[in-house]
GROMACS .gro file of C-alpha atoms in nm:
model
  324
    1UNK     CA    1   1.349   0.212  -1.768
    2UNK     CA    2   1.040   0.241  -1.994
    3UNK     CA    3   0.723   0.454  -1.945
    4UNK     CA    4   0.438   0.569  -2.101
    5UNK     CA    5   0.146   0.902  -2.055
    6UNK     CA    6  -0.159   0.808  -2.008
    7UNK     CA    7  -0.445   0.870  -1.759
    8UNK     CA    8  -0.612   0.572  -1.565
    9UNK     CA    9  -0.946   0.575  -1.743
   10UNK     CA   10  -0.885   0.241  -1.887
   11UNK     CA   11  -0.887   0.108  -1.517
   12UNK     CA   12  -1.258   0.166  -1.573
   13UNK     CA   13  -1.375  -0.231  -1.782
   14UNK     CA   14  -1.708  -0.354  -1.778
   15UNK     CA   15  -1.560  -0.657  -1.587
   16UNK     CA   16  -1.578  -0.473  -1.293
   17UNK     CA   17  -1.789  -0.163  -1.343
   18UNK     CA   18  -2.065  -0.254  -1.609
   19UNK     CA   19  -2.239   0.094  -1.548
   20UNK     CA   20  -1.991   0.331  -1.505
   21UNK     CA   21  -2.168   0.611  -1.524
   22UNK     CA   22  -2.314   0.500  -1.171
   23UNK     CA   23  -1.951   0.579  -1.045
   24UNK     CA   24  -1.854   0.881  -0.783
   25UNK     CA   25  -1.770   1.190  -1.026
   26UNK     CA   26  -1.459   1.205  -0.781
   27UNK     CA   27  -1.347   0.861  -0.895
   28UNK     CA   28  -1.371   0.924  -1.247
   29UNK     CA   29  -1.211   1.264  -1.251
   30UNK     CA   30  -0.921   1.128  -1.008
   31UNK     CA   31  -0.843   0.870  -1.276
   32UNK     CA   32  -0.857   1.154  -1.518
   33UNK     CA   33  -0.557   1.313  -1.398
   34UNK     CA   34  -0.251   1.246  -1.666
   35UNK     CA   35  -0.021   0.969  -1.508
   36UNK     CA   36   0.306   0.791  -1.606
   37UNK     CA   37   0.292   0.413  -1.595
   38UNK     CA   38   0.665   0.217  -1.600
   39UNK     CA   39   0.893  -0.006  -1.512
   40UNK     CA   40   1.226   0.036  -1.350
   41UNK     CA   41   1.493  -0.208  -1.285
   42UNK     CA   42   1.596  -0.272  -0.904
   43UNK     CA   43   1.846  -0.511  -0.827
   44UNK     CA   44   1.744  -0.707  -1.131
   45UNK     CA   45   1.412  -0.689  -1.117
   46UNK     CA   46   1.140  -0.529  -1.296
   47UNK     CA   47   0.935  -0.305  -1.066
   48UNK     CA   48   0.616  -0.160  -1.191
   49UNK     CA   49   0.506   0.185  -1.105
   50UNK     CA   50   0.285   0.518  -1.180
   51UNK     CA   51   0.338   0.851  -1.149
   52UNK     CA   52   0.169   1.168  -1.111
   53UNK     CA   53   0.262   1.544  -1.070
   54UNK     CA   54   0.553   1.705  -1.214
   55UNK     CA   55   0.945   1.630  -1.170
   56UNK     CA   56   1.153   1.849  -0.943
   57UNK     CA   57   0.806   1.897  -0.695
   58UNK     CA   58   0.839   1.768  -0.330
   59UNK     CA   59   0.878   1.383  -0.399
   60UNK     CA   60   0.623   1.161  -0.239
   61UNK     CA   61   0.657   0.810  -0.243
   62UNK     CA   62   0.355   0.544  -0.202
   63UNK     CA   63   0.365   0.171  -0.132
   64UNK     CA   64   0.064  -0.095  -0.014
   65UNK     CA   65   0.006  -0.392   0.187
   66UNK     CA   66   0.067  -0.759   0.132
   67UNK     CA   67  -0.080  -0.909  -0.204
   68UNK     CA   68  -0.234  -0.552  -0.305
   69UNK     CA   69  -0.106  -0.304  -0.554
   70UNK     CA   70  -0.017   0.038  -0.594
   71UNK     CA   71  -0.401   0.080  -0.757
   72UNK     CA   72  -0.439   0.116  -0.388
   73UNK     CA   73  -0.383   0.465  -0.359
   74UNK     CA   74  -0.432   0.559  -0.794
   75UNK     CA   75  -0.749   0.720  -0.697
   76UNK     CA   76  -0.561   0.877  -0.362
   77UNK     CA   77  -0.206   1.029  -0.527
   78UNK     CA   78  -0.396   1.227  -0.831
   79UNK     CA   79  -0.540   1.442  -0.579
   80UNK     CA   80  -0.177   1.558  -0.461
   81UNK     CA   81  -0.051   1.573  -0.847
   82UNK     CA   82  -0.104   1.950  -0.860
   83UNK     CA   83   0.158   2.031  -0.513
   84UNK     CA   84   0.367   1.732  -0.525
   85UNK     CA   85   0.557   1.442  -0.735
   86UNK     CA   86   0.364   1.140  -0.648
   87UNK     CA   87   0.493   0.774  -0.738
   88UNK     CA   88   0.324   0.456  -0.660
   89UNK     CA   89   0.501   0.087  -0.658
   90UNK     CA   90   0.403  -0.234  -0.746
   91UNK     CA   91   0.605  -0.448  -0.444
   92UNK     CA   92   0.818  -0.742  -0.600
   93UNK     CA   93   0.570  -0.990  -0.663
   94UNK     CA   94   0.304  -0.841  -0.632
   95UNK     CA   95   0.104  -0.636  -0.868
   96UNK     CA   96   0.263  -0.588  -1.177
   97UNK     CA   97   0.601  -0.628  -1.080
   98UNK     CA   98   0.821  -0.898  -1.113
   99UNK     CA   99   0.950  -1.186  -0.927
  100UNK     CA  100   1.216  -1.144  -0.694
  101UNK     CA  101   1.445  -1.423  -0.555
  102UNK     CA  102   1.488  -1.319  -0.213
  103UNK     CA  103   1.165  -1.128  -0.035
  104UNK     CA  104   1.276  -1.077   0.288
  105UNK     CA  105   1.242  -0.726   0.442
  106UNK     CA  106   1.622  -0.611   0.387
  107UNK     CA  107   1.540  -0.692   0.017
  108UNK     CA  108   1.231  -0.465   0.035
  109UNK     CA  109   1.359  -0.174   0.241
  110UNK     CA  110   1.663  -0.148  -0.075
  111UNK     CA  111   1.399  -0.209  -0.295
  112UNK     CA  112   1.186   0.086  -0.204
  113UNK     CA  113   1.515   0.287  -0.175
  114UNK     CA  114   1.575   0.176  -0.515
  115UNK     CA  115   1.293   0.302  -0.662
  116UNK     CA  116   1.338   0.648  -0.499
  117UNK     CA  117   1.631   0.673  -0.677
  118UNK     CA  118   1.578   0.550  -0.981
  119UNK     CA  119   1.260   0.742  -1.066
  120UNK     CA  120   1.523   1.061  -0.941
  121UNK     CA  121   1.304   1.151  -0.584
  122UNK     CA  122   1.632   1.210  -0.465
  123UNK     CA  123   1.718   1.473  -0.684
  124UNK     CA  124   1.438   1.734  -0.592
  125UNK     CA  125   1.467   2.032  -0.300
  126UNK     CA  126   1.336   1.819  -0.077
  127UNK     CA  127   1.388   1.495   0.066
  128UNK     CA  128   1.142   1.230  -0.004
  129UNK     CA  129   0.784   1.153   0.184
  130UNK     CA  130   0.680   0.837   0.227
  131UNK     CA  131   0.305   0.713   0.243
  132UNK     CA  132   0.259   0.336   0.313
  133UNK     CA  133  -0.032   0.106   0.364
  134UNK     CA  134  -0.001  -0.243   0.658
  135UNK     CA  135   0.262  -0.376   0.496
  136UNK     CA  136   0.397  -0.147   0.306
  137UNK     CA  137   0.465   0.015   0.610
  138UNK     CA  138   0.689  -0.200   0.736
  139UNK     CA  139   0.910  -0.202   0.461
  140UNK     CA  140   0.943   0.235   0.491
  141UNK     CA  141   1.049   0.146   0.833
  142UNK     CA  142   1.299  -0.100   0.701
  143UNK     CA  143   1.378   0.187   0.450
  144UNK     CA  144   1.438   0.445   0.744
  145UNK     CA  145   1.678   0.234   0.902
  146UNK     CA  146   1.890   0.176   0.597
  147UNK     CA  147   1.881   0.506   0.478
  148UNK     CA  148   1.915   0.746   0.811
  149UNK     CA  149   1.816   1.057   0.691
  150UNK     CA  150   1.762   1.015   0.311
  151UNK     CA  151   1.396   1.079   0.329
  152UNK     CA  152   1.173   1.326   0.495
  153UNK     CA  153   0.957   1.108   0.692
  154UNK     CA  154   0.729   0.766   0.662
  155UNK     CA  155   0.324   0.774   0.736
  156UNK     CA  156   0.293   0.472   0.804
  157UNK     CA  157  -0.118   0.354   0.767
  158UNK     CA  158  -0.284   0.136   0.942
  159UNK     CA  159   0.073  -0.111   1.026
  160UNK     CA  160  -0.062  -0.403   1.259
  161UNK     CA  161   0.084  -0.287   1.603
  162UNK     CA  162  -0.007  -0.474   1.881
  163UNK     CA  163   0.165  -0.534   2.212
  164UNK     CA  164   0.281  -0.876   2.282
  165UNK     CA  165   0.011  -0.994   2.531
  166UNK     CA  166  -0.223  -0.952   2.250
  167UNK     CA  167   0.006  -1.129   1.991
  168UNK     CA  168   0.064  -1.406   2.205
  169UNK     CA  169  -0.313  -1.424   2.222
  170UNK     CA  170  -0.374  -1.447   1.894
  171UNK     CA  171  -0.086  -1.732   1.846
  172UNK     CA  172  -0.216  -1.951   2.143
  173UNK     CA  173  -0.613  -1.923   1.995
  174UNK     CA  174  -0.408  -2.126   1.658
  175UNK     CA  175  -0.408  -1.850   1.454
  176UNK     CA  176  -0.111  -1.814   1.183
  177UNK     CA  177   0.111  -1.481   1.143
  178UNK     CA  178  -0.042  -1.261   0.925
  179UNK     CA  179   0.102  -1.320   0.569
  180UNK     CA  180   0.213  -1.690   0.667
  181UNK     CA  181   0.163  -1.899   0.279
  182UNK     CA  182   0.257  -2.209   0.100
  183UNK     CA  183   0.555  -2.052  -0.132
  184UNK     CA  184   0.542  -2.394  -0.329
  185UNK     CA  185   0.117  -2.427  -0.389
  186UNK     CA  186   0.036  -2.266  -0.756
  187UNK     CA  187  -0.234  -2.011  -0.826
  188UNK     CA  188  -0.525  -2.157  -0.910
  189UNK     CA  189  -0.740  -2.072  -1.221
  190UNK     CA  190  -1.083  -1.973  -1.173
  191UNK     CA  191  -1.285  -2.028  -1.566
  192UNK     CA  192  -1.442  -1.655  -1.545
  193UNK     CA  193  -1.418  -1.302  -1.338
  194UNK     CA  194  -1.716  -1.346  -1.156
  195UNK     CA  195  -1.576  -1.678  -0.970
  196UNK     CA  196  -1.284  -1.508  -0.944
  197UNK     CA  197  -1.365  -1.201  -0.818
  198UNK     CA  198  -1.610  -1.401  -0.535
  199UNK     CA  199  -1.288  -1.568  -0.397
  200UNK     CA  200  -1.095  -1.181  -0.334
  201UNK     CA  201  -1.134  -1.173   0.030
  202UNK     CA  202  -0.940  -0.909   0.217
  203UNK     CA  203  -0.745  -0.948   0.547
  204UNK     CA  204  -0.862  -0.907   0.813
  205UNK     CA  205  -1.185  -0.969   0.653
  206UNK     CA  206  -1.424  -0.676   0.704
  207UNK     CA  207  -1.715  -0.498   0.484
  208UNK     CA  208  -1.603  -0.207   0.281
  209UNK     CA  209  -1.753   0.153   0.297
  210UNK     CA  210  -1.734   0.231  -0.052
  211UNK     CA  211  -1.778  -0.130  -0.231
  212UNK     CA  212  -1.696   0.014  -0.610
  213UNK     CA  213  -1.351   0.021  -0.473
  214UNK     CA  214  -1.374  -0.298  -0.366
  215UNK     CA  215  -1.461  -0.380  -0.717
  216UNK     CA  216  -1.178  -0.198  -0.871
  217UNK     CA  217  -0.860  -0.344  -0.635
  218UNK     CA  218  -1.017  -0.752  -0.694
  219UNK     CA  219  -1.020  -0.667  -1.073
  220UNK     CA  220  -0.670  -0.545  -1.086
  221UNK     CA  221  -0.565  -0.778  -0.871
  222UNK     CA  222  -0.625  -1.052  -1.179
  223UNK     CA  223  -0.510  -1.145  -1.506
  224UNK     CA  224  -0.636  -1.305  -1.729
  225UNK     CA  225  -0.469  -1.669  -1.814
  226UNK     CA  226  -0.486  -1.986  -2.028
  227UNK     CA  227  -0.811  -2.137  -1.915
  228UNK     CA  228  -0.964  -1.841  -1.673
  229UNK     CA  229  -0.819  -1.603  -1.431
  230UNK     CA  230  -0.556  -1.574  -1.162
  231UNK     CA  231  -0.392  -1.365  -0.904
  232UNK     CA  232  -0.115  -1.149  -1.014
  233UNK     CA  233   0.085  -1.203  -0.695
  234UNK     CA  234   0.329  -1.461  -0.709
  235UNK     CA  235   0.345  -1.705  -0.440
  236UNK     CA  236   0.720  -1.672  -0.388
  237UNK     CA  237   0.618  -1.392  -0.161
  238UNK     CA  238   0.539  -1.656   0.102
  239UNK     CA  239   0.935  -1.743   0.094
  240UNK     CA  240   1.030  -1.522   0.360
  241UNK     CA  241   1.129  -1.497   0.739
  242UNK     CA  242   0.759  -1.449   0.870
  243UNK     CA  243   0.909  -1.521   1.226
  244UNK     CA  244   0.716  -1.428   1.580
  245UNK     CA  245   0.986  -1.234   1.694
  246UNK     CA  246   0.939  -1.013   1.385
  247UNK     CA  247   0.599  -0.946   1.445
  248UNK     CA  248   0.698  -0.882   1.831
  249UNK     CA  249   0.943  -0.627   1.722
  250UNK     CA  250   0.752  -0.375   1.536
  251UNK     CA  251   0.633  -0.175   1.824
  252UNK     CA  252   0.979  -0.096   1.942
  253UNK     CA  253   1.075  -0.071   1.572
  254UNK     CA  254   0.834   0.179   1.494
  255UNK     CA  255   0.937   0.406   1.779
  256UNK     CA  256   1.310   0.348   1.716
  257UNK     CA  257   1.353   0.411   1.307
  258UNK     CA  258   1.521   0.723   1.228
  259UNK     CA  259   1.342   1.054   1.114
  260UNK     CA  260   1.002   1.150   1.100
  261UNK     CA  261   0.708   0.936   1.172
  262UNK     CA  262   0.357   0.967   1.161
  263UNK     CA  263   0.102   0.677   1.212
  264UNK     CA  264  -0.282   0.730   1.018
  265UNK     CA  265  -0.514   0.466   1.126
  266UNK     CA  266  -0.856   0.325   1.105
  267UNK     CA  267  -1.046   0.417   1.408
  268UNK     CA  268  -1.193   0.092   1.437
  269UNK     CA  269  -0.905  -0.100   1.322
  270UNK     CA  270  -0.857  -0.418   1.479
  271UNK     CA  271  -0.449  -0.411   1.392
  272UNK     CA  272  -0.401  -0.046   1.546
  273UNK     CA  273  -0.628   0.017   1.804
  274UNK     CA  274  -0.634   0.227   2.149
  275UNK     CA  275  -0.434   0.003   2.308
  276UNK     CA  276  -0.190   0.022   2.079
  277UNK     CA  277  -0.169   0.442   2.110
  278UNK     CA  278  -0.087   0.335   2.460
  279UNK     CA  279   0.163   0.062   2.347
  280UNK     CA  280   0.385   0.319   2.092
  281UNK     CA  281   0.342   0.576   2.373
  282UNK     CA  282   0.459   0.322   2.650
  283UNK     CA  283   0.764   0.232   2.434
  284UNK     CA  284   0.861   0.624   2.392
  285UNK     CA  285   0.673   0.713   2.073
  286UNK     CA  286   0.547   1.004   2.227
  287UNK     CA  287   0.627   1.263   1.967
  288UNK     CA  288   0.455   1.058   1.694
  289UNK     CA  289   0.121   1.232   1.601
  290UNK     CA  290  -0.130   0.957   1.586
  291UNK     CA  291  -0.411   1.056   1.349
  292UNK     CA  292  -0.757   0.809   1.325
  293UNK     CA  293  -0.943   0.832   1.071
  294UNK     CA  294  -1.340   0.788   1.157
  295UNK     CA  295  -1.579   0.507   1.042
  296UNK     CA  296  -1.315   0.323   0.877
  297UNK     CA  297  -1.120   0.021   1.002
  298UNK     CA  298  -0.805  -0.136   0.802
  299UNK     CA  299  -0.854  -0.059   0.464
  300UNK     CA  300  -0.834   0.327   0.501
  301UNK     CA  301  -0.862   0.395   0.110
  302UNK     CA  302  -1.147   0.143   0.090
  303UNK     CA  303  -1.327   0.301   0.372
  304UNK     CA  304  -1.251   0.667   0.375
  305UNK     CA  305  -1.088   0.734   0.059
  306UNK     CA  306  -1.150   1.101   0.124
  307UNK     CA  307  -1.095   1.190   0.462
  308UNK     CA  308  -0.788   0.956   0.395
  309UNK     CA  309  -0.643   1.193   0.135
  310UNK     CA  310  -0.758   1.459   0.374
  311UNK     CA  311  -0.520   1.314   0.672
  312UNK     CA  312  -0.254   1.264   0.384
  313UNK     CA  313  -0.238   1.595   0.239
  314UNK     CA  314  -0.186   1.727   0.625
  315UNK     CA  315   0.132   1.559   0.703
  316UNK     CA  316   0.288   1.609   0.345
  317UNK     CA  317   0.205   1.978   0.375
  318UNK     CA  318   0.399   2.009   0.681
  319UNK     CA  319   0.702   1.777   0.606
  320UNK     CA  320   0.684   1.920   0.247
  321UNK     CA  321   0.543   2.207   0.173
  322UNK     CA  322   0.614   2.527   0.078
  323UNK     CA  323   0.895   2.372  -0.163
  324UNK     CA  324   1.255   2.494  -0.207
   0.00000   0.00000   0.00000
């Protein structure tokens, strides 16, 4: 394991933000906040992290969606650093972390448990809170199920949960499963930032409310190579089981995983909408608290960041809080 203290100021190039003095004074003073920035080995691989808050607080644990990075919520988790130990993951892959041969979601959920305890979340007074975006989400469920019990609950943000009449829908109109890629095509190389950056496109496509943050998750979504720019994903993430009858099962999934659930979504979210309330409370998800979060639609940190953290802070301080 290796780490460093820092703060995220250096997030902040002229790449992305030439006048950065036009950014929100929330934004700046969020990335402000001291964090810890590592890597930690999981079954082999490198997995890339930060941290925030102190050890031995009520443990939080934050992942994001498919082909973003934990920058998704580095502007969200400083916010909670003063009540609770916050860590954010890179997903093998993706971000900063490494490659890892098999990507399927039993991979994942270990992974994520892997992290937990290897960054010691495990050790504190209380169990573990998970916070995790599309995605992400679906590999805390995964999580739950492997580890009945080891964590304190999973929000789960914005997780595309649609009942099958819709899915089927959306199959018959020739339309791909979400996160469906060529594992074998290689990244291309755009010559500057600016090309680059006018190819990040985010899924489902939709405008942003706060566009500076738009900014900041395409730049950090690059590297720099020989001869330009690329994406830092890798496209080995495409190798997986991205079967129908996955995608069919996460209604009943959701409902059915072990411990404490609740579901934060975009109120005009076209992956969890109305219908779907009535879907998770058709298949016995009753007792899931179902929180919306206004004007914003799937990319809740994008939209909202605010009254995101706002919906956040709620659940942890009742699975979490007081501590001890």
């Amino acid at each position: 394991m290796s780490s460093d203290i820092t703060n995220g100021l250096g997030d902040i190039d002229p790449e992305w933000a030439p006048n950065p003095e036009e950014l929100p004074r929330w934004f700046v003073d969020a990335l402000a906040v001291p964090r810890e920035e590592g890597f930690v080995e999981v079954d082999g691989t490198g997995i890339h992290y930060f941290r925030w808050g102190q050890r031995g607080k009520p443990p939080v644990l934050m992942t994001h969606g498919f082909l973003a990075h934990a920058r998704c919520f580095a502007f969200i988790a400083p916010f909670l650093a003063n009540d609770y130990d916050v860590v954010a993951y890179d997903l093998s892959a993706m971000g900063d972390s490494a490659v890892r041969e098999n990507c399927d979601m039993a991979a994942r959920g270990r992974e994520m448990i892997g992290v937990a305890w290897a960054l010691g979340l495990f050790d504190a007074d209380r169990k573990p809170a998970i916070v995790a975006h599309s995605f992400g989400a679906s590999v805390a469920l995964e999580a739950l199920e492997q580890l009945p019990g080891g964590f304190a609950g999973a929000a789960t943000c914005d997780m595309m949960t649609l009942r099958p009449a819709m899915l089927e829908a959306f199959w018959a109109g020739g339309h791909t499963s979400p996160g469906s890629g060529n594992p074998d095509k290689p990244q291309r190389i755009y010559p500057d930032f600016a090309t680059a950056r006018s190819r990040y496109k985010l899924s489902p496509p939709q405008q942003v409310g706060e566009p500076f943050l738009m900014d900041y998750m395409a730049y950090h979504s690059l590297r720099r190579v020989e001869g330009g720019w690329s994406w830092k994903f890798s496209p080995a993430v495409f190798n997986r089981d991205n079967s129908r009858a996955d995608w069919l099962a996460i209604g009943p999934k959701l409902v059915s995983a072990p411990g404490r659930k609740v579901i934060v979504h975009g109120e005009e979210s076209l992956l969890f909408t109305r219908d779907s309330r009535n879907f998770v409370h058709e298949l016995g998800g009753t007792d899931i608290p179902i929180i919306a979060i206004p004007n914003s639609r799937h990319h809740l940190m994008l939209d909202q960041p605010l009254a995101f953290l706002a919906a956040i802070r709620s659940v942890l301080g009742c699975w979490l809080w007081p501590p001890g």
